PDB file of C-alpha atoms in Angstrom:
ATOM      1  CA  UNK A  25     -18.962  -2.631 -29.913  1.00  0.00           C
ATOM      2  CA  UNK A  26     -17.786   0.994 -30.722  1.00  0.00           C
ATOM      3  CA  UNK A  27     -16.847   3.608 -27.729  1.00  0.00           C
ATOM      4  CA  UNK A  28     -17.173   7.111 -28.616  1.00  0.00           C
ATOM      5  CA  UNK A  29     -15.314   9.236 -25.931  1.00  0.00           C
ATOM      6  CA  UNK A  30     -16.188  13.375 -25.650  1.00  0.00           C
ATOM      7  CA  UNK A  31     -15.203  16.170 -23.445  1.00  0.00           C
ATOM      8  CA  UNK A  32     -11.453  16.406 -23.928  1.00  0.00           C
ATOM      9  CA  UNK A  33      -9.956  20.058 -24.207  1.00  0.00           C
ATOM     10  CA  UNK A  34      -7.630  23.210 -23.110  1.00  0.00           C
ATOM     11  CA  UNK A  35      -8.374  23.747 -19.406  1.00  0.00           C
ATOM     12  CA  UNK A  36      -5.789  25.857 -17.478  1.00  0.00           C
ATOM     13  CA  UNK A  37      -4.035  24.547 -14.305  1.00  0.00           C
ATOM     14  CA  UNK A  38      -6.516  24.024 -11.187  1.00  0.00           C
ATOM     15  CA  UNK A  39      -9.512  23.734 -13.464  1.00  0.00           C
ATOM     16  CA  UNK A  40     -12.103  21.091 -14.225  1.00  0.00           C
ATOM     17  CA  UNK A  41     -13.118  19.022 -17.198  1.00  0.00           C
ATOM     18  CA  UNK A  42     -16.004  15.952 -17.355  1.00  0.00           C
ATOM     19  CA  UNK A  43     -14.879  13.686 -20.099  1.00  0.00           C
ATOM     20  CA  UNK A  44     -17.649  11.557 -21.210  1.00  0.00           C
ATOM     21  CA  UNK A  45     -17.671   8.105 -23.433  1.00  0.00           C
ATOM     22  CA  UNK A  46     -20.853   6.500 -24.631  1.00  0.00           C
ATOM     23  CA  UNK A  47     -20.928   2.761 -25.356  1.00  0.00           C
ATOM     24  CA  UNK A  48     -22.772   1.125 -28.299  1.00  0.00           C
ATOM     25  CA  UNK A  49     -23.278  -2.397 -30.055  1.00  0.00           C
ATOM     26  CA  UNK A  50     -24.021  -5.460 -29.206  1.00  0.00           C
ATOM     27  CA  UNK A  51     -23.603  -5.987 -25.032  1.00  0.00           C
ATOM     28  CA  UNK A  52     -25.378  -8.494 -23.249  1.00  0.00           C
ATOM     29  CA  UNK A  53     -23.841  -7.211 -19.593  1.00  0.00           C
ATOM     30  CA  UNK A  54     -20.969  -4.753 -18.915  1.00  0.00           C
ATOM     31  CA  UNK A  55     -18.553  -6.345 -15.824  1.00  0.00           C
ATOM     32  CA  UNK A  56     -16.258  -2.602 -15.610  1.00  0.00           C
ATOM     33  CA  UNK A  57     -16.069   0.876 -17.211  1.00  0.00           C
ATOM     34  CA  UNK A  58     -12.571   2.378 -16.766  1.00  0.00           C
ATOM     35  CA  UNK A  59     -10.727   5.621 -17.869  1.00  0.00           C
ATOM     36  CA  UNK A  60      -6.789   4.620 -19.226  1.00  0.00           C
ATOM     37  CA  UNK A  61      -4.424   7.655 -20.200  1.00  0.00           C
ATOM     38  CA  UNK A  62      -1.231   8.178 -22.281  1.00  0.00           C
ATOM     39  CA  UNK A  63       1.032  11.042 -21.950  1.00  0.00           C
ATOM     40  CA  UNK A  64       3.497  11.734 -24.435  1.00  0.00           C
ATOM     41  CA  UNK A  65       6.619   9.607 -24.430  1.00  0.00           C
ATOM     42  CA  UNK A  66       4.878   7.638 -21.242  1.00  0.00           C
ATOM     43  CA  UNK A  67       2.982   4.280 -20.973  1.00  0.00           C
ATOM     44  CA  UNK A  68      -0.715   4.344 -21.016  1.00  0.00           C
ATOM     45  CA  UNK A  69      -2.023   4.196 -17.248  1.00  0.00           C
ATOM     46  CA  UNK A  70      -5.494   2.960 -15.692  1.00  0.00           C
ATOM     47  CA  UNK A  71      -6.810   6.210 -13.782  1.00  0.00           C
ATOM     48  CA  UNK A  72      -9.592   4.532 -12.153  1.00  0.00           C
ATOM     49  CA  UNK A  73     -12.457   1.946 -13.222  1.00  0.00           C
ATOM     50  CA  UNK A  74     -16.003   1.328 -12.106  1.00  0.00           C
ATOM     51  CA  UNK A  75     -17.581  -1.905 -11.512  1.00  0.00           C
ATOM     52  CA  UNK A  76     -21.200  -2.945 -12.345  1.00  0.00           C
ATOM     53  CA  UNK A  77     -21.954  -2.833  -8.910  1.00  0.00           C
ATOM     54  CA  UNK A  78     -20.401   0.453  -8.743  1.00  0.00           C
ATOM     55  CA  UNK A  79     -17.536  -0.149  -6.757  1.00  0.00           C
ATOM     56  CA  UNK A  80     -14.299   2.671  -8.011  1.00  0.00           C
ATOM     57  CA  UNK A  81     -10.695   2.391  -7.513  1.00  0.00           C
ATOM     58  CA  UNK A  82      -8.532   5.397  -8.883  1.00  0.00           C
ATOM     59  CA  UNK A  83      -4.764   5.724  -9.051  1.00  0.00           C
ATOM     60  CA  UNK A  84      -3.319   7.325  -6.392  1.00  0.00           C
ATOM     61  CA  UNK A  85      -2.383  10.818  -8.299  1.00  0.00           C
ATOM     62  CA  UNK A  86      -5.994  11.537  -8.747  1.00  0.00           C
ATOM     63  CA  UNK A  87      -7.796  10.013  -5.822  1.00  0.00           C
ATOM     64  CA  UNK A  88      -9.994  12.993  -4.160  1.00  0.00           C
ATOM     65  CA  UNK A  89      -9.578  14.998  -7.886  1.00  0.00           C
ATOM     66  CA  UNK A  90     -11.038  12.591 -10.203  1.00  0.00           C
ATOM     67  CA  UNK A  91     -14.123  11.044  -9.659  1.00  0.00           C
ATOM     68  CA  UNK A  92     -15.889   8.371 -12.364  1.00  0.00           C
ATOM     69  CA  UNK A  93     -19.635   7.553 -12.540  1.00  0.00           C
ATOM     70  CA  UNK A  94     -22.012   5.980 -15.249  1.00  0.00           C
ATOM     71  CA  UNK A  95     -25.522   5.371 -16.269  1.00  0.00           C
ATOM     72  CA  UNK A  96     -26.295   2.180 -17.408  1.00  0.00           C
ATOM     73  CA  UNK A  97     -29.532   3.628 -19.011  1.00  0.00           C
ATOM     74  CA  UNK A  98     -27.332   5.368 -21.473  1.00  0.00           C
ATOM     75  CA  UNK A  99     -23.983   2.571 -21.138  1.00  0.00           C
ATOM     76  CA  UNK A 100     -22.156   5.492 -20.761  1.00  0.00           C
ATOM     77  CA  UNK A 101     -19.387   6.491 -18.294  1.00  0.00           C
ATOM     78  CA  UNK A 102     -18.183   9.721 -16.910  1.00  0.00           C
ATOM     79  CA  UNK A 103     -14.892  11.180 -15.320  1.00  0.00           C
ATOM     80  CA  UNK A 104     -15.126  14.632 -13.813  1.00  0.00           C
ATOM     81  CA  UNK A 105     -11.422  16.201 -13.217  1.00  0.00           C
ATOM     82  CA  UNK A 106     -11.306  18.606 -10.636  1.00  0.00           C
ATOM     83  CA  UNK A 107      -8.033  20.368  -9.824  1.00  0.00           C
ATOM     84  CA  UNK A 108      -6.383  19.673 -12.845  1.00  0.00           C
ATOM     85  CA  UNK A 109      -2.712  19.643 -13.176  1.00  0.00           C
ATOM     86  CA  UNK A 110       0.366  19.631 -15.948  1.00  0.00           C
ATOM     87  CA  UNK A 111       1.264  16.239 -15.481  1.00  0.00           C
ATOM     88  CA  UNK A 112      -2.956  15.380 -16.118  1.00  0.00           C
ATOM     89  CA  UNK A 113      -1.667  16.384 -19.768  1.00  0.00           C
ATOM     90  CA  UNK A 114      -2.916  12.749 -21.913  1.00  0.00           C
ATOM     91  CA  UNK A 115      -5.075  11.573 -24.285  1.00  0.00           C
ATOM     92  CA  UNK A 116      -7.686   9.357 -22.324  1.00  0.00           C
ATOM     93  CA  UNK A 117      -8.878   6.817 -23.616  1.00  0.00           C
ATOM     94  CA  UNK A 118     -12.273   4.398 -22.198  1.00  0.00           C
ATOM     95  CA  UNK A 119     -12.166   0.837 -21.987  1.00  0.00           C
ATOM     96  CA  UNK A 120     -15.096  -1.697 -21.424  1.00  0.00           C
ATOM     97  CA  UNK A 121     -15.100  -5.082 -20.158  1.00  0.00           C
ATOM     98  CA  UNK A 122     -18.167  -6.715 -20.936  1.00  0.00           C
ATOM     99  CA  UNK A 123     -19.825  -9.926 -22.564  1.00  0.00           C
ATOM    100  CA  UNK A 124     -21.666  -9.860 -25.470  1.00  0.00           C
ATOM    101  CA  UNK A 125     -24.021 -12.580 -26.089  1.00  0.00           C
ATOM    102  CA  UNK A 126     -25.861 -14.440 -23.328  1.00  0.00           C
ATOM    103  CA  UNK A 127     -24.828 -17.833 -24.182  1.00  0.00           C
ATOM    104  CA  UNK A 128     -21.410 -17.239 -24.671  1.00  0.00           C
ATOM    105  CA  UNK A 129     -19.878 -16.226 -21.792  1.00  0.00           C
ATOM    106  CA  UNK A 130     -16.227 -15.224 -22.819  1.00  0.00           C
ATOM    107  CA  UNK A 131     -15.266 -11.546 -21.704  1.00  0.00           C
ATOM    108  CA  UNK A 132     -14.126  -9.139 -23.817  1.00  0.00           C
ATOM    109  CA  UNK A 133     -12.825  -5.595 -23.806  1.00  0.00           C
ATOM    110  CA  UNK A 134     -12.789  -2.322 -26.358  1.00  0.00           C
ATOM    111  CA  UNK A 135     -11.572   0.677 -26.496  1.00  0.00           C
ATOM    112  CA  UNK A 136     -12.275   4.340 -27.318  1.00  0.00           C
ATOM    113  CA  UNK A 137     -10.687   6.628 -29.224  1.00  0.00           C
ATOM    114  CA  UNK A 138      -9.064   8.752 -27.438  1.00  0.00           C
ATOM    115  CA  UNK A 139      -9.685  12.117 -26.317  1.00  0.00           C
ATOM    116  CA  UNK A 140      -6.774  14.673 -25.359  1.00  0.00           C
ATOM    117  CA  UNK A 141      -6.856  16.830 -22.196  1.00  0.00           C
ATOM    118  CA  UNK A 142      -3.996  19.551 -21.776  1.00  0.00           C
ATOM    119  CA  UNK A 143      -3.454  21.147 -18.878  1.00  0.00           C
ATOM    120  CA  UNK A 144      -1.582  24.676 -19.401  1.00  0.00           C
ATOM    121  CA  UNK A 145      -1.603  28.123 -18.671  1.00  0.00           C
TER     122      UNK A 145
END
């Protein structure tokens, strides 16, 4: 399973950005989509996730600014940043949970590679 995450960039203080990460491979079903970050010097953080059923929980520094979405047409999953700040400076990365064959039912996770947002003026 291979995540490819895009949309990462220069964006000045109280802008927006819509990261998005496409996922590809072998999935039978995908349980969560989530959006992790890592700041420099900091420990990498879960901003929010989304459930197959669509259900979203975001960290509290982003709730009303951050919103995630997907289309399980395209196994892909979205986070649109509104209101960006300094401290949104990280390089995101996505993560899926998801199982891959139908008769096995263990659940597994991958990751993306990263893409780096800076927030500056």
């Amino acid at each position: 399973v291979q995540l490819q995450a895009f949309g990462g960039g220069l964006v000045q203080p109280g802008g927006s950005l819509k990261l998005s990460c496409a996922v590809s491979g072998s999935i039978f079903s995908i349980y969560a989509m989530g959006w992790y970050r890592q700041a420099p010097g900091k420990q990498r953080e879960l901003v929010g996730h989304i459930t197959s059923s669509d259900t979203t929980t975001y960290r509290d520094s982003v709730k009303g600014r951050f919103t995630i979405s997907r289309d399980n047409a395209k196994n892909t999953v979205y986070l649109q940043m509104n209101t960006l700040k300094p401290e949104d400076t990280a390089v995101y990365y996505c993560n899926v949970i998801y199982r891959a064959l139908a008769h096995d039912a263990r659940t597994l996770d991958a990751w993306g590679q990263g893409t780096l947002v800076t927030v500056s003026s």
